[in-house]
Structure formats: C-alpha cells, structure tokens
C-alpha cells in the first residue's frame, strides 16, 4: 500500500506525519517542486520512528511522479496558502493550473488512484480535478467539510465544556467563510440535541465562529492553518485505506442529490475503499435548504471562472 501526499508545506507535511504515525500505509511518498524540501521533511519525520514506534516508511521526492506509481490514494495540498485578509476564492487563478497538472501526473502513474483535494478554493478545485481527469466521480473527494465539521465540534465543545468526542455535528455546503452551513439544530451531545443546552444567541455565536474559523487562524498565525487540515485529510485517507465506512462531510459531485447538479459541494457521505461510496440524505428545514441553495450558487460562480479562464472547456 502506497499513499502520495503532493505538497510538503505545512498542511502536506502534517498530513504525512499523521499518516505515518498511524502506520496507515507501508509507504508514503511526499512530493514537492522545491528541491530537497520534501526529502528534508521526510527525513525529519523518519527520525521520529524510534521515538514514536511506527514502522511505515516516508520518502521525500522533488517533482518525481514516477516515485508515486501504484499509489492507492493521493492527497493534493499544492498551491499558495491564504494570507491575512485573503479569501479562499482569491486563490482560484493560481491554484487551478497547479491542481490540474498534479492530477494529470498522478493518474499517469496510478490510473486506479483515489484523489483527495485539500487545495483552495477546495470545492472548485475538486470540481476541476473531476472534470479534467475523467475519473469516476467516487474517486475524487474534497476534504473541506471534514475540517469544518471538526471546527464546529470544537466550538460547541468549548461553549458546553464538553468532550468533542461526545458530539455529533456536521457542516454542509461550500468550504468558504460565507458558504458553509453549520447545522446547529441537528447537532447532538451523545444523542441529546445541543440546542437543549444553548440559547439562540449562543447557537448563532457558535455558527459564526465556525464559519470564520479558517480566517480567524489565518489572522492569528499569518498563514493558513495546518494541524487540523492535516488531521482531517489523514482521517479520510485512513477510512479509505482501512475500508472503515465512516461518515464525513465531503465535497462530492452531485447529480440531483440535495436539489443540485453538476457541482462538487459538501454533503454527508460514507468514505471507504471505493472513495466516497454513497451520499447520506438529511431532512433539512426550509431555511437550511435555502442556505444550501445559496451556497451552491456561490460555488457555481467560482466554477464558472474555470471556464471563463479556459482552464476547463464546456
């Protein structure tokens, strides 16, 4: 079993580190275009094996896609990260060509690969990967919803002074500060609705903090976050490799589900060795349905940029 992580920056390296610590695969390839960068990160991680007790191997390579041959799963983190004040949407022009090239190179050497997209704007990059690759829709997955849902659980746990592991709470919609939809009315604390413990004002505060979670960290750190995104990507890869059938919110291609077509956007899905296996329906309120429709329209406008700039052709 081989897994490839493309991009040895903060998110990519953290993804690889999480995977190697859990012995998820026999070999992990960490690839970057910067000479020696991935090799150095890989050596640093391998030097922790005697301390942490893992046996997986991680190999760093510089732009050598031949080394990725036979990968079962690839995680794409390539592209420029956000800077303070920058939206995910502003990254589309630069990151689109990077992601398209990476996908082509991966498929060339691993035709049966499952691809997990982390690069922003994530929903649009996932749509681009699907449309440009020709792979079956279930083998292209966008990570954002898993991260947003983890941030949502953190905000709820912080407010309730509860363990995040006791919470069930998901975010659907686009992976953007104005497009994600934290489903606060569906969230539970060991099967008890969290709404039973919160005022309406507290619910709104949790939702708002969740939606700007990425921007908050970017302002504090000076660049995009990496610990939680890396952990989210690794958790999804683990569910694929070990066929765990775990439910994540992920950006997947809709063909009528949730009232949308020809779009990749975050909905709850089952993740296993097929990639994403099936979409899980939810009973949304009229208000939630309208929010999801508006989120889809915003994502679709970003997708239109791919056609306007000639990255994709209709």
Coordinates of C-alpha atoms in Angstrom, one line a residue:
X1 CA 0.0 0.0 0.0
X2 CA 1.4 3.4 -1.1
X3 CA -0.1 6.8 -0.4
X4 CA 1.2 10.0 -2.0
X5 CA 0.9 13.5 -0.5
X6 CA 1.6 16.3 -3.0
X7 CA 2.9 19.4 -1.4
X8 CA 5.4 19.3 1.5
X9 CA 4.3 22.6 3.1
X10 CA 2.6 22.8 6.5
X11 CA -0.6 21.0 5.5
X12 CA 1.0 18.3 3.4
X13 CA 3.7 17.6 5.9
X14 CA 1.2 17.4 8.7
X15 CA -1.0 15.0 6.7
X16 CA 2.0 12.8 6.0
X17 CA 3.1 12.9 9.7
X18 CA -0.4 11.9 10.8
X19 CA -0.5 9.0 8.3
X20 CA 3.0 7.7 9.2
X21 CA 2.4 7.8 13.0
X22 CA -0.7 5.6 12.5
X23 CA 1.0 3.1 10.2
X24 CA -1.8 3.7 7.7
X25 CA 0.3 2.5 4.7
X26 CA 3.6 0.7 4.1
X27 CA 5.0 3.6 2.2
X28 CA 4.1 7.3 2.0
X29 CA 5.6 9.5 -0.8
X30 CA 5.9 13.2 0.0
X31 CA 6.4 15.2 -3.2
X32 CA 7.2 18.9 -3.7
X33 CA 8.5 21.0 -6.5
X34 CA 11.1 22.7 -4.3
X35 CA 14.4 21.0 -4.5
X36 CA 15.2 19.0 -1.3
X37 CA 12.2 20.3 0.6
X38 CA 10.2 17.1 0.7
X39 CA 13.3 15.0 1.2
X40 CA 14.2 17.0 4.3
X41 CA 10.7 16.9 5.8
X42 CA 10.6 13.1 5.2
X43 CA 14.0 12.5 6.9
X44 CA 12.9 14.6 9.8
X45 CA 9.7 12.6 10.2
X46 CA 11.5 9.2 9.8
X47 CA 13.9 10.2 12.6
X48 CA 10.9 10.1 15.0
X49 CA 10.1 6.5 14.2
X50 CA 12.3 5.1 17.0
X51 CA 10.6 7.5 19.4
X52 CA 7.0 7.1 18.3
X53 CA 7.1 3.4 17.4
X54 CA 5.9 3.4 13.8
X55 CA 7.2 1.2 11.0
X56 CA 5.8 3.0 7.9
X57 CA 8.3 4.5 5.6
X58 CA 8.1 8.0 4.2
X59 CA 10.1 9.1 1.2
X60 CA 10.5 12.6 0.0
X61 CA 11.0 13.4 -3.7
X62 CA 11.4 16.5 -5.8
X63 CA 8.8 16.6 -8.6
X64 CA 9.3 12.8 -9.3
X65 CA 5.9 11.4 -10.1
X66 CA 7.4 8.1 -11.1
X67 CA 8.0 7.5 -7.4
X68 CA 4.2 7.8 -6.9
X69 CA 3.5 4.9 -9.2
X70 CA 1.0 2.4 -7.8
X71 CA -0.4 4.8 -5.2
X72 CA -3.9 3.8 -3.9
X73 CA -4.6 7.3 -2.6
X74 CA -3.2 10.8 -3.2
X75 CA -3.7 13.9 -1.1
X76 CA -3.2 17.2 -3.1
X77 CA -2.3 20.1 -0.9
X78 CA -0.4 22.0 -3.6
X79 CA -0.9 25.7 -4.2
X80 CA -0.4 29.0 -2.5
X81 CA -1.9 29.3 1.1
X82 CA -4.1 32.1 2.3
X83 CA -2.6 35.3 3.7
X84 CA -4.4 37.5 6.2
X85 CA -7.4 39.2 4.6
X86 CA -7.4 36.9 1.7
X87 CA -10.4 34.7 0.8
X88 CA -10.1 31.1 -0.4
X89 CA -11.8 32.3 -3.6
X90 CA -8.9 34.6 -4.5
X91 CA -6.6 31.6 -4.9
X92 CA -8.5 30.2 -7.8
X93 CA -6.4 31.6 -10.7
X94 CA -3.1 30.5 -9.3
X95 CA -4.1 27.1 -7.9
X96 CA -6.3 25.9 -10.7
X97 CA -3.4 25.2 -13.1
X98 CA -1.3 23.7 -10.4
X99 CA -4.0 21.2 -9.3
X100 CA -4.8 20.3 -12.9
X101 CA -1.2 19.5 -13.7
X102 CA -0.8 17.5 -10.5
X103 CA -3.9 15.4 -11.2
X104 CA -2.7 14.6 -14.7
X105 CA 0.7 13.4 -13.4
X106 CA -0.8 11.3 -10.7
X107 CA -3.2 9.5 -13.0
X108 CA -0.4 8.8 -15.5
X109 CA 1.4 6.6 -13.0
X110 CA -1.6 5.4 -10.8
X111 CA -4.7 5.0 -13.0
X112 CA -6.7 3.4 -10.2
X113 CA -5.9 6.2 -7.7
X114 CA -8.4 7.9 -5.3
X115 CA -7.7 11.6 -5.0
X116 CA -8.4 13.8 -2.0
X117 CA -8.3 17.5 -2.7
X118 CA -7.2 20.0 0.0
X119 CA -6.1 22.9 -2.2
X120 CA -8.3 26.0 -2.1
X121 CA -10.8 27.1 -3.2
X122 CA -11.5 23.4 -2.4
X123 CA -14.9 22.8 -3.9
X124 CA -13.9 24.4 -7.2
X125 CA -10.5 22.5 -7.2
X126 CA -12.4 19.3 -6.6
X127 CA -14.7 20.0 -9.5
X128 CA -11.7 20.8 -11.7
X129 CA -10.0 17.6 -10.7
X130 CA -13.1 15.6 -11.6
X131 CA -13.8 17.3 -14.9
X132 CA -10.2 17.3 -16.1
X133 CA -9.3 13.8 -15.0
X134 CA -12.2 11.7 -16.4
X135 CA -12.0 9.5 -13.2
X136 CA -15.2 8.1 -11.8
X137 CA -16.9 10.6 -9.5
X138 CA -16.5 8.5 -6.4
X139 CA -12.7 8.6 -6.7
X140 CA -12.5 12.4 -6.4
X141 CA -13.2 13.8 -2.9
X142 CA -12.9 17.3 -1.4
X143 CA -11.7 17.4 2.2
X144 CA -13.2 20.8 3.4
X145 CA -16.3 19.6 5.1
X146 CA -14.5 17.2 7.4
X147 CA -12.3 20.1 8.6
X148 CA -15.3 22.5 9.0
X149 CA -17.2 19.8 11.0
X150 CA -14.2 19.3 13.3
X151 CA -14.0 23.1 13.9
X152 CA -17.8 23.1 14.5
X153 CA -17.4 20.4 17.2
X154 CA -14.6 22.4 18.8
X155 CA -16.8 25.5 19.1
X156 CA -19.7 23.5 20.6
X157 CA -17.4 21.7 23.0
X158 CA -15.8 24.9 24.1
X159 CA -19.1 26.5 24.8
X160 CA -20.6 23.5 26.6
X161 CA -17.3 22.4 28.3
X162 CA -17.9 19.0 26.8
X163 CA -15.7 16.5 25.1
X164 CA -15.7 17.0 21.3
X165 CA -15.6 13.2 21.0
X166 CA -19.1 13.1 22.6
X167 CA -20.5 15.4 19.9
X168 CA -22.1 14.7 16.6
X169 CA -22.2 17.8 14.5
X170 CA -21.6 18.5 10.8
X171 CA -21.2 21.3 8.4
X172 CA -22.5 21.1 4.8
X173 CA -22.3 23.4 1.8
X174 CA -19.3 25.1 0.3
X175 CA -15.9 25.3 2.1
X176 CA -15.9 29.1 2.4
X177 CA -16.4 31.7 5.1
X178 CA -19.8 32.7 3.7
X179 CA -20.9 29.4 2.1
X180 CA -20.5 26.8 4.8
X181 CA -23.6 25.8 6.8
X182 CA -23.1 24.5 10.4
X183 CA -26.2 22.5 11.1
X184 CA -26.6 23.6 14.8
X185 CA -30.2 22.3 15.0
X186 CA -29.0 18.8 14.1
X187 CA -26.1 18.7 16.5
X188 CA -26.2 16.3 19.4
X189 CA -24.3 15.6 22.6
X190 CA -24.5 11.9 23.0
X191 CA -27.9 11.8 21.3
X192 CA -29.2 14.9 23.2
X193 CA -29.8 17.9 21.0
X194 CA -27.2 20.6 21.9
X195 CA -29.9 23.2 21.4
X196 CA -31.3 21.9 24.7
X197 CA -28.2 23.5 26.4
X198 CA -27.8 26.7 24.4
X199 CA -29.6 29.9 23.9
X200 CA -30.4 31.1 20.4
X201 CA -27.7 33.7 20.8
X202 CA -25.2 31.1 21.8
X203 CA -26.1 29.0 18.8
X204 CA -25.6 31.9 16.5
X205 CA -22.2 32.7 18.1
X206 CA -21.1 29.1 17.5
X207 CA -22.2 29.1 13.9
X208 CA -20.5 32.4 13.2
X209 CA -17.2 31.3 14.9
X210 CA -17.2 28.1 12.9
X211 CA -17.8 29.9 9.6
X212 CA -14.8 32.2 10.1
X213 CA -12.7 29.5 11.8
X214 CA -10.1 29.5 9.0
X215 CA -9.9 33.2 8.6
X216 CA -9.5 33.6 12.4
X217 CA -6.5 31.3 12.4
X218 CA -5.0 33.0 9.3
X219 CA -5.2 36.4 11.0
X220 CA -3.6 35.0 14.2
X221 CA -0.9 32.9 12.5
X222 CA -0.2 34.9 9.4
X223 CA -1.0 32.0 7.0
X224 CA -3.4 29.1 6.6
X225 CA -3.8 26.6 9.5
X226 CA -2.3 23.2 9.1
X227 CA -2.7 20.9 12.2
X228 CA -6.5 20.4 11.8
X229 CA -6.5 20.3 8.0
X230 CA -3.7 17.7 8.0
X231 CA -5.5 15.6 10.6
X232 CA -8.8 15.8 8.7
X233 CA -7.1 14.7 5.4
X234 CA -5.3 11.8 7.2
X235 CA -8.6 10.7 8.9
X236 CA -10.3 10.5 5.5
X237 CA -7.4 8.6 3.9
X238 CA -7.4 6.1 6.8
X239 CA -11.2 5.5 6.3
X240 CA -10.4 4.8 2.6
X241 CA -7.4 2.5 3.2
X242 CA -9.0 0.5 6.0
X243 CA -12.5 0.5 4.5
X244 CA -13.9 2.0 7.7
X245 CA -17.2 3.2 6.2
X246 CA -17.0 6.4 8.2
X247 CA -19.4 9.3 7.6
X248 CA -17.7 12.6 6.7
X249 CA -18.9 15.7 5.1
X250 CA -17.0 15.8 1.9
X251 CA -17.2 17.8 -1.4
X252 CA -18.6 15.3 -3.9
X253 CA -20.2 15.5 -7.3
X254 CA -24.0 15.9 -7.2
X255 CA -26.4 14.7 -9.8
X256 CA -29.7 15.7 -8.4
X257 CA -29.0 15.0 -4.7
X258 CA -29.9 17.8 -2.4
X259 CA -31.5 19.5 -5.4
X260 CA -28.2 20.3 -7.1
X261 CA -26.5 19.0 -10.3
X262 CA -23.1 19.4 -12.0
X263 CA -21.4 20.7 -8.8
X264 CA -19.0 19.5 -6.1
X265 CA -20.1 20.7 -2.7
X266 CA -20.1 19.4 0.9
X267 CA -22.7 16.8 1.9
X268 CA -22.5 13.9 4.3
X269 CA -21.1 10.8 2.6
X270 CA -19.7 7.3 3.5
X271 CA -16.0 7.0 2.9
X272 CA -14.5 3.6 2.2
X273 CA -12.1 1.8 -0.2
X274 CA -14.3 2.9 -3.1
X275 CA -13.6 6.5 -2.3
X276 CA -16.9 8.1 -1.4
X277 CA -19.5 5.3 -1.5
X278 CA -22.9 6.9 -1.1
X279 CA -24.5 10.2 -0.2
X280 CA -26.4 10.3 3.1
X281 CA -29.7 12.2 2.8
X282 CA -30.8 14.6 5.5
X283 CA -34.1 16.2 6.5
X284 CA -33.2 19.9 6.1
X285 CA -35.6 22.6 7.2
X286 CA -36.8 25.1 4.6
X287 CA -34.3 27.7 5.9
X288 CA -31.4 25.2 5.7
X289 CA -32.5 24.2 2.1
X290 CA -32.4 27.9 1.1
X291 CA -28.9 28.3 2.7
X292 CA -27.7 25.3 0.8
X293 CA -29.1 26.6 -2.5
X294 CA -27.4 29.9 -1.9
X295 CA -24.1 28.1 -1.1
X296 CA -24.3 26.1 -4.3
X297 CA -24.9 29.2 -6.4
X298 CA -21.8 30.8 -4.9
X299 CA -19.7 27.7 -5.6
X300 CA -21.1 27.5 -9.1
X301 CA -20.0 31.1 -9.7
X302 CA -16.4 30.2 -8.8
X303 CA -16.6 27.1 -11.1
X304 CA -17.6 29.4 -13.9
X305 CA -14.2 31.2 -13.6
X306 CA -12.6 27.9 -14.7
X307 CA -14.5 28.1 -18.0
X308 CA -14.0 31.8 -18.4
X309 CA -10.2 31.5 -18.0
X310 CA -10.0 28.5 -20.3
X311 CA -8.9 26.0 -17.6
X312 CA -11.9 23.9 -18.5
X313 CA -13.8 23.8 -21.7
X314 CA -17.6 23.1 -22.0

